[in-house]
Amino acid sequence: MTRRMRWLAGLIALGLLASACGGDDDGGDAEADGGTTETTEAPADGGEAEDGAAADDGATETTAAPEGEPVVGGEVTMLLEAETNTWDIPGANCAVSCITVMRQVAEPLIIEDEDGVPQPYLLSSAESNSDFTEWTLTMRDGITFHDGTPADGAAVKTNIEAMKAGPLQGQVLADLTSVELVDPMTVKVVFSAPTSNFPAFMAERTGYLLAPAFWADPNLRATQPIGTGPFQWESWVPDQELVLVKNENYWRTDDEGRELPFLDRITFRPIPDSATRRATMESGDADINHDTFAENREFWTTDWEGELMPDPANVETTYLLINNATAPFDNVDARRAIALCTDREEYVAFRSPGNTIANGPFAEGTGGYLEDTGFPEFDPEAGRALAEEIGLTTVEYGTTHDRSNQITAELFADMWNRNCGIEVTIDIFDQSELITRALTGDFQMFLWRNHSEVSVGNEFVWWHSRHASGLALNFGRFQDPDIDAALEGIRATDDRAEQDALAQEINRAFGENVYNLWLTYTQWSMPYRTGVNGVGKVSLPDGGYATPTRAGRLWLHEVWVEG
């Protein structure tokens, strides 16, 4: 690896490392109409240049409302699993904690409804041509950024071009060839290849609309997003707290026509240790939390005296990320041997209680799911024989200094040695190195978490061969022409049955070739205290509601607290 590549990877990792897991893109699939995809209206029956003001004593007052109606005023504190090191979205894989903050500040052009279908949000419409190579995007009238400038077509054009120029979002938009301002509120986006999942791109990071002033000032790009959301930046002390305050000129109302937001302030506190986050919630020193630590899940579901968000349909997959480009795991038999030697029931019992064993990247109930993918089941006798046949005697397992991660590493080391005689070297490094190693391929395997997608087309950057070298977002660096063809086919149609069939082909390829070692489908627990209301609620401007949470990310747009 060249010095320049490591230097660039280090810059990118400033944003990536906050996740401790890799990244994930969200989105659903647009509906078809006569060969033209049109995302125009949600079903009607679906139901920073300026600082904010605060009270002199640091508290905010609340205004009582009639019983059953939201209280105006107040504040909440939410705990995050990690800090975010930069808010320069094109160059950072804005992960779970970052997305949770950004959702309140910089809204997306498109949003997923309760069924996971993209609907216009900041946009009034998004329409494609018949082969999904051109998309016409029209903004809603009357929306302004936090600095008072208009959120119009020119801002959309600037935004998409800036995303395209970034080292990570540029890979997401690799097929983008031009962005044309058609009129003051409309842009046309042109791709060199079919991109039916473009609305799904724009329903999260790639679609965050940020003010021109943000893009023009490198300091703002790193430290202070300026968006259109219900809350705007007040202050940020890295590793301590980030404070957002009410946007007095917010454009949206709730489903009863009440002006939003209700809260005066949101404080985010990064606490990487899940046990400390749990204790903080139990003591009443915070209002909202997110947690994937399986050993806490029983507490949240049975003993927690507050509220808990319902489990979403789409969940992440936890797995051992394998480097398929270097020895020993450039040999499929080595990957198959380590899978045969892995007792996943033992892993679940000791490290992931309550979670379901995964057989591929797609959980049951989502597109691409198969009950049997052909992934090797635990068979230590066969695993030992195969390892001896190919001379697999040692492997290196990378992990961070977090004690919980080290315990998991020690479990696998003992398991593989006990079952198949394989010696394991545990390579322990700083959290800040994790994503750099993934980007540059400087690893054999480590624990990972990703793939809570509605649109399989959004997995393109994680799995396609063109992203498997250099600073690779295909972190596993596998190159499979069958997966490539399926991913390209998924982007060429918006027919969900066709997409599902192609996703099943991808699932079988993962099972046969053991590109990753699948462990569990991982649910997030999203607890909040009693008296906090509206968590996850977003009333869509054309009717209906947004998907309330996905993979630890929450909407806080309509939260209110009882006085």
Coordinates of C-alpha atoms in Angstrom, one line a residue:
M1 CA 0.0 0.0 0.0
T2 CA 1.4 3.4 -0.9
R3 CA 2.0 6.2 1.5
R4 CA -0.5 8.4 -0.4
M5 CA -3.2 5.6 -0.2
R6 CA -2.8 5.2 3.5
W7 CA -2.9 9.0 4.0
L8 CA -6.1 9.3 1.9
A9 CA -7.6 6.4 3.7
G10 CA -6.9 8.0 7.0
L11 CA -8.7 11.1 6.0
I12 CA -11.8 9.1 4.9
A13 CA -11.6 7.1 8.1
L14 CA -12.1 10.2 10.2
G15 CA -15.7 9.9 9.2
L16 CA -15.9 6.1 8.9
L17 CA -14.5 5.2 12.3
A18 CA -17.4 6.6 14.1
S19 CA -19.5 3.6 13.1
A20 CA -17.3 0.7 14.3
C21 CA -19.1 -1.3 11.7
G22 CA -18.7 0.0 8.2
G23 CA -21.6 1.8 6.6
D24 CA -25.1 1.3 5.2
D25 CA -27.3 3.1 2.7
D26 CA -31.0 3.2 2.9
G27 CA -33.8 3.3 0.6
G28 CA -36.7 1.6 -1.0
D29 CA -37.7 1.0 -4.6
A30 CA -39.7 3.4 -6.7
E31 CA -43.0 2.3 -8.3
A32 CA -43.3 1.9 -12.0
D33 CA -46.0 3.4 -14.3
G34 CA -45.8 2.6 -18.0
G35 CA -42.1 2.2 -18.0
T36 CA -41.5 5.5 -16.2
T37 CA -40.7 5.6 -12.6
E38 CA -42.5 8.5 -10.8
T39 CA -42.2 9.2 -7.1
T40 CA -44.8 11.9 -6.6
E41 CA -47.1 11.4 -3.7
A42 CA -47.4 9.3 -0.5
P43 CA -50.7 7.5 0.0
A44 CA -53.1 9.9 1.7
D45 CA -54.4 7.2 4.0
G46 CA -51.0 6.4 5.4
G47 CA -52.4 8.0 7.9
E48 CA -25.7 27.4 10.0
A49 CA -24.8 30.7 10.3
E50 CA -27.1 31.5 13.2
D51 CA -27.1 30.4 16.8
G52 CA -30.4 29.4 18.5
A53 CA -31.6 31.3 21.6
A54 CA -31.6 29.6 25.1
A55 CA -32.8 30.7 28.5
D56 CA -30.2 32.5 30.6
D57 CA -29.9 29.7 33.1
G58 CA -29.4 27.1 30.3
A59 CA -32.9 25.6 30.7
T60 CA -35.8 26.0 28.3
E61 CA -39.3 26.8 29.3
T62 CA -42.3 24.7 28.2
T63 CA -45.7 25.9 27.2
A64 CA -48.6 23.7 28.4
A65 CA -51.0 22.5 25.9
P66 CA -54.5 21.0 26.3
E67 CA -54.5 17.4 27.5
G68 CA -53.6 15.0 24.7
E69 CA -51.9 17.6 22.6
P70 CA -48.1 18.1 22.3
V71 CA -46.3 20.3 24.7
V72 CA -44.3 23.1 23.1
G73 CA -40.9 23.6 24.5
G74 CA -38.5 21.5 26.5
E75 CA -35.5 19.4 25.5
V76 CA -34.2 15.9 25.3
T77 CA -30.8 14.2 25.6
M78 CA -30.0 11.3 23.3
L79 CA -27.0 8.9 23.8
L80 CA -25.0 7.9 20.7
E81 CA -22.8 4.8 20.3
A82 CA -20.0 6.8 18.8
E83 CA -18.6 10.2 18.0
T84 CA -18.5 11.6 14.5
N85 CA -15.2 13.1 13.5
T86 CA -16.3 15.1 10.5
W87 CA -19.6 16.3 9.0
D88 CA -18.1 16.6 5.5
I89 CA -20.6 14.0 4.2
P90 CA -19.1 13.3 0.7
G91 CA -15.8 12.3 2.2
A92 CA -17.2 10.5 5.3
N93 CA -19.3 7.4 5.4
C94 CA -21.7 9.1 7.8
A95 CA -22.6 6.1 10.0
V96 CA -25.4 5.4 12.5
S97 CA -24.6 8.1 15.1
C98 CA -23.8 10.6 12.4
I99 CA -27.0 9.9 10.5
T100 CA -29.1 10.2 13.7
V101 CA -27.7 13.8 14.2
M102 CA -27.9 14.7 10.5
R103 CA -31.5 13.5 10.2
Q104 CA -32.5 16.4 12.5
V105 CA -30.4 19.0 10.7
A106 CA -30.1 18.2 7.0
E107 CA -33.2 16.5 5.6
P108 CA -33.1 14.3 2.5
L109 CA -34.7 15.1 -0.8
I110 CA -36.6 11.8 -0.6
I111 CA -37.8 9.8 2.4
E112 CA -39.0 6.2 2.9
D113 CA -42.6 5.8 3.9
E114 CA -43.8 3.2 6.4
D115 CA -43.6 0.5 3.6
G116 CA -40.1 1.5 2.7
V117 CA -41.1 3.1 -0.6
P118 CA -39.4 6.4 -1.4
Q119 CA -41.6 9.4 -1.4
P120 CA -40.8 13.1 -2.2
Y121 CA -39.9 15.1 0.9
L122 CA -37.9 18.2 0.1
L123 CA -38.8 17.4 -3.5
S124 CA -42.3 17.7 -4.8
S125 CA -41.6 15.1 -7.5
A126 CA -38.9 12.8 -8.8
E127 CA -39.5 11.2 -12.3
S128 CA -37.3 9.0 -14.5
N129 CA -37.2 8.1 -18.1
S130 CA -38.1 4.6 -19.2
D131 CA -34.6 3.1 -18.7
F132 CA -33.8 5.0 -15.5
T133 CA -30.8 6.9 -16.9
E134 CA -32.4 10.3 -16.4
W135 CA -34.2 11.7 -13.4
T136 CA -36.0 15.0 -13.1
L137 CA -36.2 16.5 -9.6
T138 CA -38.4 19.3 -8.6
M139 CA -38.2 21.1 -5.3
R140 CA -41.1 22.2 -3.1
D141 CA -41.7 26.0 -2.8
G142 CA -41.0 27.9 0.3
I143 CA -38.2 25.9 2.0
T144 CA -35.2 27.8 3.3
F145 CA -31.9 26.7 4.9
H146 CA -31.0 27.7 8.4
D147 CA -29.0 30.6 7.1
G148 CA -32.1 32.0 5.3
T149 CA -31.0 31.1 1.7
P150 CA -33.5 29.3 -0.5
A151 CA -33.6 25.6 -0.9
D152 CA -34.1 25.6 -4.7
G153 CA -33.0 23.9 -7.8
A154 CA -29.6 25.6 -7.8
A155 CA -29.0 24.3 -4.3
V156 CA -29.9 20.8 -5.4
K157 CA -27.5 21.0 -8.3
T158 CA -24.7 22.2 -6.1
N159 CA -25.4 19.5 -3.6
I160 CA -25.4 16.6 -6.0
E161 CA -22.2 17.8 -7.7
A162 CA -20.5 18.2 -4.4
M163 CA -21.5 14.6 -3.4
K164 CA -20.2 13.3 -6.7
A165 CA -16.8 15.0 -6.0
G166 CA -16.4 13.2 -2.7
P167 CA -14.1 10.1 -2.3
L168 CA -17.0 8.0 -0.9
Q169 CA -20.2 9.5 -2.1
G170 CA -18.5 9.8 -5.5
Q171 CA -18.4 6.0 -5.6
V172 CA -22.1 5.9 -4.9
L173 CA -22.7 8.3 -7.8
A174 CA -20.0 6.8 -10.0
D175 CA -22.4 6.6 -13.0
L176 CA -23.5 10.2 -12.7
T177 CA -22.6 12.2 -15.9
S178 CA -24.3 15.5 -15.5
V179 CA -26.6 17.7 -13.4
E180 CA -28.6 20.3 -15.3
L181 CA -30.6 23.2 -13.9
V182 CA -33.8 23.1 -15.9
D183 CA -35.6 26.0 -14.2
P184 CA -35.2 27.7 -10.8
M185 CA -36.8 24.7 -8.9
T186 CA -35.9 21.8 -11.2
V187 CA -32.8 19.8 -12.1
K188 CA -32.2 16.9 -14.5
V189 CA -29.7 14.2 -13.4
V190 CA -28.2 12.0 -16.1
F191 CA -26.5 8.6 -15.5
S192 CA -24.4 6.5 -17.9
A193 CA -26.2 3.3 -16.7
P194 CA -29.7 2.5 -15.5
T195 CA -30.1 3.6 -11.9
S196 CA -33.6 2.7 -10.8
N197 CA -32.7 2.9 -7.2
F198 CA -31.7 6.6 -7.4
P199 CA -34.6 7.6 -5.1
A200 CA -33.2 5.1 -2.5
F201 CA -29.9 6.9 -2.8
M202 CA -31.5 10.2 -2.1
A203 CA -33.5 8.9 0.9
E204 CA -30.4 9.2 3.2
R205 CA -26.8 10.5 3.2
T206 CA -26.5 11.0 -0.6
G207 CA -29.7 13.0 -0.6
Y208 CA -29.1 15.3 2.4
L209 CA -29.6 18.8 1.2
L210 CA -27.1 21.3 2.6
A211 CA -26.8 25.0 2.0
P212 CA -24.4 26.5 -0.6
A213 CA -22.5 28.2 2.2
F214 CA -21.8 24.8 3.7
W215 CA -20.2 23.6 0.5
A216 CA -18.2 26.9 0.0
D217 CA -16.5 26.8 3.4
P218 CA -14.2 23.9 4.3
N219 CA -14.5 24.7 8.0
L220 CA -18.3 24.5 7.9
R221 CA -18.1 21.2 6.0
A222 CA -16.1 19.6 8.8
T223 CA -17.8 21.2 11.8
Q224 CA -21.2 22.7 11.2
P225 CA -23.9 21.4 8.7
I226 CA -26.4 24.0 7.5
G227 CA -29.6 22.2 6.4
T228 CA -33.4 22.6 6.2
G229 CA -34.3 20.5 9.3
P230 CA -36.3 21.3 12.3
F231 CA -33.1 21.8 14.4
Q232 CA -30.0 23.8 13.7
W233 CA -26.5 23.8 15.0
E234 CA -25.7 25.5 18.3
S235 CA -22.5 23.9 19.6
W236 CA -20.3 20.9 19.3
V237 CA -17.6 19.7 21.8
P238 CA -16.2 16.5 20.3
D239 CA -16.4 13.5 22.5
Q240 CA -18.6 15.4 25.0
E241 CA -21.8 16.8 23.5
L242 CA -23.5 18.3 20.4
V243 CA -26.4 20.7 20.9
L244 CA -29.1 21.5 18.3
V245 CA -31.7 24.2 18.8
K246 CA -35.1 24.8 17.3
N247 CA -35.3 26.1 13.7
E248 CA -37.9 28.9 14.1
N249 CA -38.5 29.0 10.4
Y250 CA -39.1 25.3 9.8
W251 CA -41.2 24.5 6.7
R252 CA -43.3 21.5 7.9
T253 CA -46.3 20.8 10.2
D254 CA -47.4 17.6 11.8
D255 CA -50.5 15.6 10.7
E256 CA -52.8 17.9 12.6
G257 CA -51.3 21.0 11.1
R258 CA -49.3 22.1 14.1
E259 CA -46.1 23.9 13.6
L260 CA -42.9 21.9 14.1
P261 CA -40.7 21.3 16.0
F262 CA -42.1 21.2 19.5
L263 CA -38.8 20.9 21.3
D264 CA -36.5 23.8 21.9
R265 CA -33.3 21.7 22.1
I266 CA -31.7 18.3 21.6
T267 CA -28.4 17.3 23.2
F268 CA -26.5 14.3 21.8
R269 CA -23.9 12.7 24.0
P270 CA -21.5 10.1 22.5
I271 CA -20.9 7.2 24.9
P272 CA -19.2 4.2 23.1
D273 CA -19.6 1.8 26.0
S274 CA -23.1 0.2 25.8
A275 CA -23.1 -0.7 29.6
T276 CA -22.5 3.0 30.4
R277 CA -25.3 4.1 28.1
R278 CA -27.6 1.6 29.8
A279 CA -26.7 2.8 33.2
T280 CA -27.1 6.4 32.1
M281 CA -30.7 5.7 30.9
E282 CA -31.5 3.8 34.1
S283 CA -30.3 6.7 36.3
G284 CA -32.6 9.1 34.3
D285 CA -29.7 11.2 33.0
A286 CA -30.8 10.8 29.4
D287 CA -34.0 10.4 27.5
I288 CA -33.3 8.3 24.4
N289 CA -30.7 5.6 23.6
H290 CA -29.8 3.1 20.8
D291 CA -28.1 -0.2 21.5
T292 CA -27.2 -3.4 19.6
F293 CA -25.5 -5.1 22.5
A294 CA -27.3 -8.4 22.7
E295 CA -26.7 -8.9 26.4
N296 CA -28.7 -5.7 27.0
R297 CA -31.6 -6.7 24.8
E298 CA -33.4 -8.8 27.4
F299 CA -33.2 -5.9 29.9
W300 CA -34.7 -3.4 27.4
T301 CA -37.5 -5.8 26.4
T302 CA -38.4 -7.1 29.9
D303 CA -37.0 -4.9 32.7
W304 CA -36.8 -1.5 31.2
E305 CA -39.5 0.7 32.9
G306 CA -39.7 3.2 30.1
E307 CA -40.7 2.8 26.4
L308 CA -39.2 0.9 23.5
M309 CA -39.5 1.4 19.8
P310 CA -41.1 -1.6 17.9
D311 CA -38.5 -3.7 16.1
P312 CA -38.3 -2.6 12.4
A313 CA -38.7 -5.2 9.6
N314 CA -35.3 -4.6 8.2
V315 CA -32.3 -5.4 10.4
E316 CA -28.6 -5.3 10.0
T317 CA -26.5 -8.4 9.6
T318 CA -23.5 -9.1 11.9
Y319 CA -20.7 -11.1 10.3
L320 CA -17.0 -11.7 10.1
L321 CA -15.7 -9.6 7.2
I322 CA -13.2 -11.7 5.3
N323 CA -10.5 -10.3 3.0
N324 CA -10.9 -12.4 -0.1
A325 CA -7.9 -10.8 -1.9
T326 CA -5.1 -12.1 0.2
A327 CA -3.9 -15.4 1.7
P328 CA -5.2 -17.5 3.2
F329 CA -8.7 -16.4 2.4
D330 CA -8.1 -15.8 -1.3
N331 CA -8.8 -19.6 -1.4
V332 CA -12.5 -20.5 -1.2
D333 CA -11.6 -23.7 0.6
A334 CA -9.9 -21.7 3.4
R335 CA -13.1 -19.6 3.8
R336 CA -15.2 -22.8 3.7
A337 CA -13.0 -24.5 6.3
I338 CA -13.2 -21.6 8.8
A339 CA -17.0 -21.6 8.3
L340 CA -17.3 -25.3 9.0
C341 CA -15.2 -24.8 12.1
T342 CA -17.5 -22.1 13.4
D343 CA -20.2 -23.0 15.9
R344 CA -22.6 -20.1 15.5
E345 CA -25.0 -21.4 18.1
E346 CA -22.1 -21.1 20.6
Y347 CA -21.5 -17.6 19.4
V348 CA -25.1 -16.7 19.9
A349 CA -25.3 -18.2 23.3
F350 CA -22.3 -16.4 24.7
R351 CA -22.0 -13.2 22.6
S352 CA -25.4 -12.5 20.9
P353 CA -28.2 -14.0 23.0
G354 CA -31.7 -13.5 21.5
N355 CA -30.5 -12.8 17.9
T356 CA -31.2 -15.1 15.0
I357 CA -28.5 -17.0 13.1
A358 CA -27.9 -15.5 9.7
N359 CA -27.5 -17.5 6.5
G360 CA -26.8 -14.5 4.3
P361 CA -27.1 -10.7 4.2
F362 CA -30.9 -10.6 3.8
A363 CA -33.1 -11.2 6.9
E364 CA -36.4 -13.1 6.6
G365 CA -39.1 -10.9 5.3
T366 CA -36.8 -8.8 3.1
G367 CA -36.1 -9.1 -0.6
G368 CA -33.5 -11.7 -1.4
Y369 CA -34.1 -13.9 1.7
L370 CA -33.6 -17.6 1.3
E371 CA -34.0 -20.2 4.0
D372 CA -31.1 -22.2 2.6
T373 CA -28.4 -20.3 0.8
G374 CA -25.9 -23.2 0.7
F375 CA -23.8 -21.5 3.4
P376 CA -21.7 -24.2 5.3
E377 CA -23.2 -25.4 8.5
F378 CA -21.1 -26.3 11.5
D379 CA -19.2 -29.5 10.9
P380 CA -15.9 -29.6 12.8
E381 CA -14.8 -32.9 11.4
A382 CA -15.2 -31.8 7.8
G383 CA -13.6 -28.4 8.7
R384 CA -10.6 -30.0 10.3
A385 CA -10.1 -32.3 7.3
L386 CA -10.4 -29.5 4.8
A387 CA -8.0 -27.2 6.8
E388 CA -5.4 -30.0 7.0
E389 CA -5.8 -30.7 3.3
I390 CA -5.1 -27.1 2.3
G391 CA -2.6 -26.4 5.1
L392 CA -4.7 -23.9 6.9
T393 CA -3.0 -23.8 10.3
T394 CA -3.0 -20.1 11.4
V395 CA -5.3 -17.1 10.9
E396 CA -5.2 -13.5 12.1
Y397 CA -8.3 -11.9 13.7
G398 CA -8.3 -8.1 14.0
T399 CA -10.2 -6.3 16.7
T400 CA -10.1 -3.0 18.7
H401 CA -9.2 -2.3 22.3
D402 CA -12.8 -2.5 23.3
R403 CA -13.0 -5.3 25.9
S404 CA -16.3 -6.7 24.6
N405 CA -14.8 -7.0 21.1
Q406 CA -11.7 -8.7 22.5
I407 CA -13.9 -11.3 24.4
T408 CA -15.6 -12.1 21.1
A409 CA -12.2 -12.5 19.4
E410 CA -11.1 -14.8 22.2
L411 CA -14.2 -16.9 21.8
F412 CA -13.5 -17.5 18.0
A413 CA -9.8 -18.2 18.7
D414 CA -10.7 -20.9 21.2
M415 CA -13.5 -22.3 19.0
W416 CA -11.3 -22.6 15.9
N417 CA -8.4 -24.1 17.8
R418 CA -10.6 -26.5 19.8
N419 CA -12.7 -27.6 16.8
C420 CA -10.1 -27.7 14.0
G421 CA -6.6 -27.1 15.4
I422 CA -6.3 -23.7 13.9
E423 CA -4.0 -21.3 15.8
V424 CA -5.4 -17.7 15.9
T425 CA -3.3 -14.5 16.3
I426 CA -5.5 -11.7 17.7
D427 CA -4.3 -8.3 16.3
I428 CA -5.5 -5.5 18.6
F429 CA -5.5 -1.9 17.3
D430 CA -7.0 1.5 18.0
Q431 CA -10.6 2.1 16.9
S432 CA -9.3 4.8 14.6
E433 CA -7.5 2.1 12.5
L434 CA -10.5 -0.1 11.9
I435 CA -11.9 1.6 8.9
T436 CA -8.5 2.5 7.4
R437 CA -7.7 -1.2 7.5
A438 CA -11.0 -2.1 5.8
L439 CA -10.5 0.5 3.1
T440 CA -6.9 -0.5 2.3
G441 CA -7.3 -4.3 2.7
D442 CA -4.9 -4.5 5.6
F443 CA -6.6 -7.3 7.5
Q444 CA -7.6 -11.0 7.3
M445 CA -10.9 -10.8 9.1
F446 CA -12.8 -8.9 11.8
L447 CA -16.3 -8.4 13.1
W448 CA -18.6 -6.2 11.0
R449 CA -22.2 -5.0 10.8
N450 CA -24.1 -3.8 7.7
H451 CA -26.8 -4.4 5.1
S452 CA -30.2 -3.2 6.5
E453 CA -31.3 -2.3 3.0
V454 CA -34.8 -2.1 1.4
S455 CA -33.2 -1.5 -2.0
V456 CA -30.6 -4.2 -2.8
G457 CA -29.4 -1.8 -5.5
N458 CA -27.9 0.3 -2.8
E459 CA -25.5 -2.6 -2.0
F460 CA -23.8 -2.0 -5.3
V461 CA -20.8 -0.1 -3.7
W462 CA -20.4 -2.8 -1.0
W463 CA -20.4 -5.8 -3.4
H464 CA -19.6 -4.9 -7.0
S465 CA -16.2 -5.8 -8.5
R466 CA -15.5 -2.2 -9.6
H467 CA -15.3 -1.2 -5.9
A468 CA -13.0 -4.1 -4.9
S469 CA -9.6 -2.4 -5.3
G470 CA -7.7 0.6 -4.1
L471 CA -9.7 2.4 -1.4
A472 CA -12.3 -0.2 -1.7
L473 CA -15.9 0.1 -0.4
N474 CA -16.2 -3.6 -1.3
F475 CA -14.3 -4.2 1.8
G476 CA -14.2 -7.9 1.3
R477 CA -12.5 -7.4 -2.1
F478 CA -14.3 -10.3 -3.7
Q479 CA -14.9 -10.1 -7.4
D480 CA -17.8 -12.2 -8.7
P481 CA -19.3 -11.7 -12.2
D482 CA -22.6 -13.3 -11.2
I483 CA -23.0 -10.9 -8.4
D484 CA -22.0 -8.0 -10.6
A485 CA -24.6 -9.0 -13.2
A486 CA -27.3 -9.4 -10.6
L487 CA -26.6 -6.0 -9.1
E488 CA -26.6 -4.3 -12.6
G489 CA -29.9 -6.1 -13.3
I490 CA -31.4 -4.8 -10.1
R491 CA -30.6 -1.3 -11.1
A492 CA -32.2 -1.8 -14.5
T493 CA -35.7 -2.5 -13.2
D494 CA -38.1 -1.3 -10.6
D495 CA -40.1 -4.5 -10.6
R496 CA -39.8 -5.9 -7.1
A497 CA -40.3 -9.5 -8.1
E498 CA -37.4 -9.2 -10.6
Q499 CA -35.3 -7.5 -8.0
D500 CA -36.1 -10.1 -5.4
A501 CA -35.2 -13.0 -7.8
L502 CA -31.8 -11.3 -8.6
A503 CA -31.2 -10.7 -4.9
Q504 CA -31.7 -14.4 -4.3
E505 CA -29.0 -15.2 -6.9
I506 CA -26.7 -12.9 -4.9
N507 CA -27.6 -14.7 -1.7
R508 CA -26.8 -18.1 -3.3
A509 CA -23.4 -16.8 -4.5
F510 CA -22.5 -15.6 -1.0
G511 CA -23.5 -19.0 0.4
E512 CA -21.5 -21.0 -2.2
N513 CA -18.4 -18.9 -2.1
V514 CA -18.4 -17.9 1.6
Y515 CA -17.3 -14.3 0.9
N516 CA -18.3 -13.4 4.4
L517 CA -18.9 -15.6 7.5
W518 CA -22.5 -14.7 8.5
L519 CA -23.3 -14.7 12.2
T520 CA -26.6 -13.1 13.2
Y521 CA -29.4 -10.8 12.1
T522 CA -29.0 -8.0 14.6
Q523 CA -31.8 -6.0 16.1
W524 CA -31.3 -2.6 17.6
S525 CA -33.0 -1.7 20.9
M526 CA -34.3 1.9 20.9
P527 CA -35.4 2.7 24.4
Y528 CA -36.7 6.1 25.6
R529 CA -38.1 7.3 28.9
T530 CA -41.8 7.5 29.7
G531 CA -43.1 11.1 29.1
V532 CA -41.1 11.4 25.8
N533 CA -43.6 11.2 22.9
G534 CA -43.4 11.2 19.1
V535 CA -40.1 9.3 18.9
G536 CA -39.6 8.3 15.3
K537 CA -42.7 10.1 14.0
V538 CA -42.4 12.1 10.7
S539 CA -45.7 13.2 9.1
L540 CA -45.1 13.3 5.3
P541 CA -46.1 16.5 3.5
D542 CA -48.3 14.5 1.0
G543 CA -49.8 12.3 3.7
G544 CA -48.7 9.2 5.5
Y545 CA -45.6 8.7 7.7
A546 CA -42.0 7.9 7.3
T547 CA -40.3 4.7 8.4
P548 CA -39.6 5.6 12.0
T549 CA -36.3 4.0 12.6
R550 CA -33.7 1.9 10.7
A551 CA -30.5 0.3 12.1
G552 CA -30.3 2.6 15.1
R553 CA -31.2 5.8 13.4
L554 CA -34.1 7.8 14.6
W555 CA -36.2 10.7 13.5
L556 CA -36.8 13.2 16.3
H557 CA -38.7 15.8 14.3
E558 CA -42.0 15.5 16.2
V559 CA -40.8 14.6 19.7
W560 CA -42.3 16.4 22.6
V561 CA -42.0 15.9 26.4
E562 CA -44.7 16.0 29.0
G563 CA -44.3 19.1 31.1

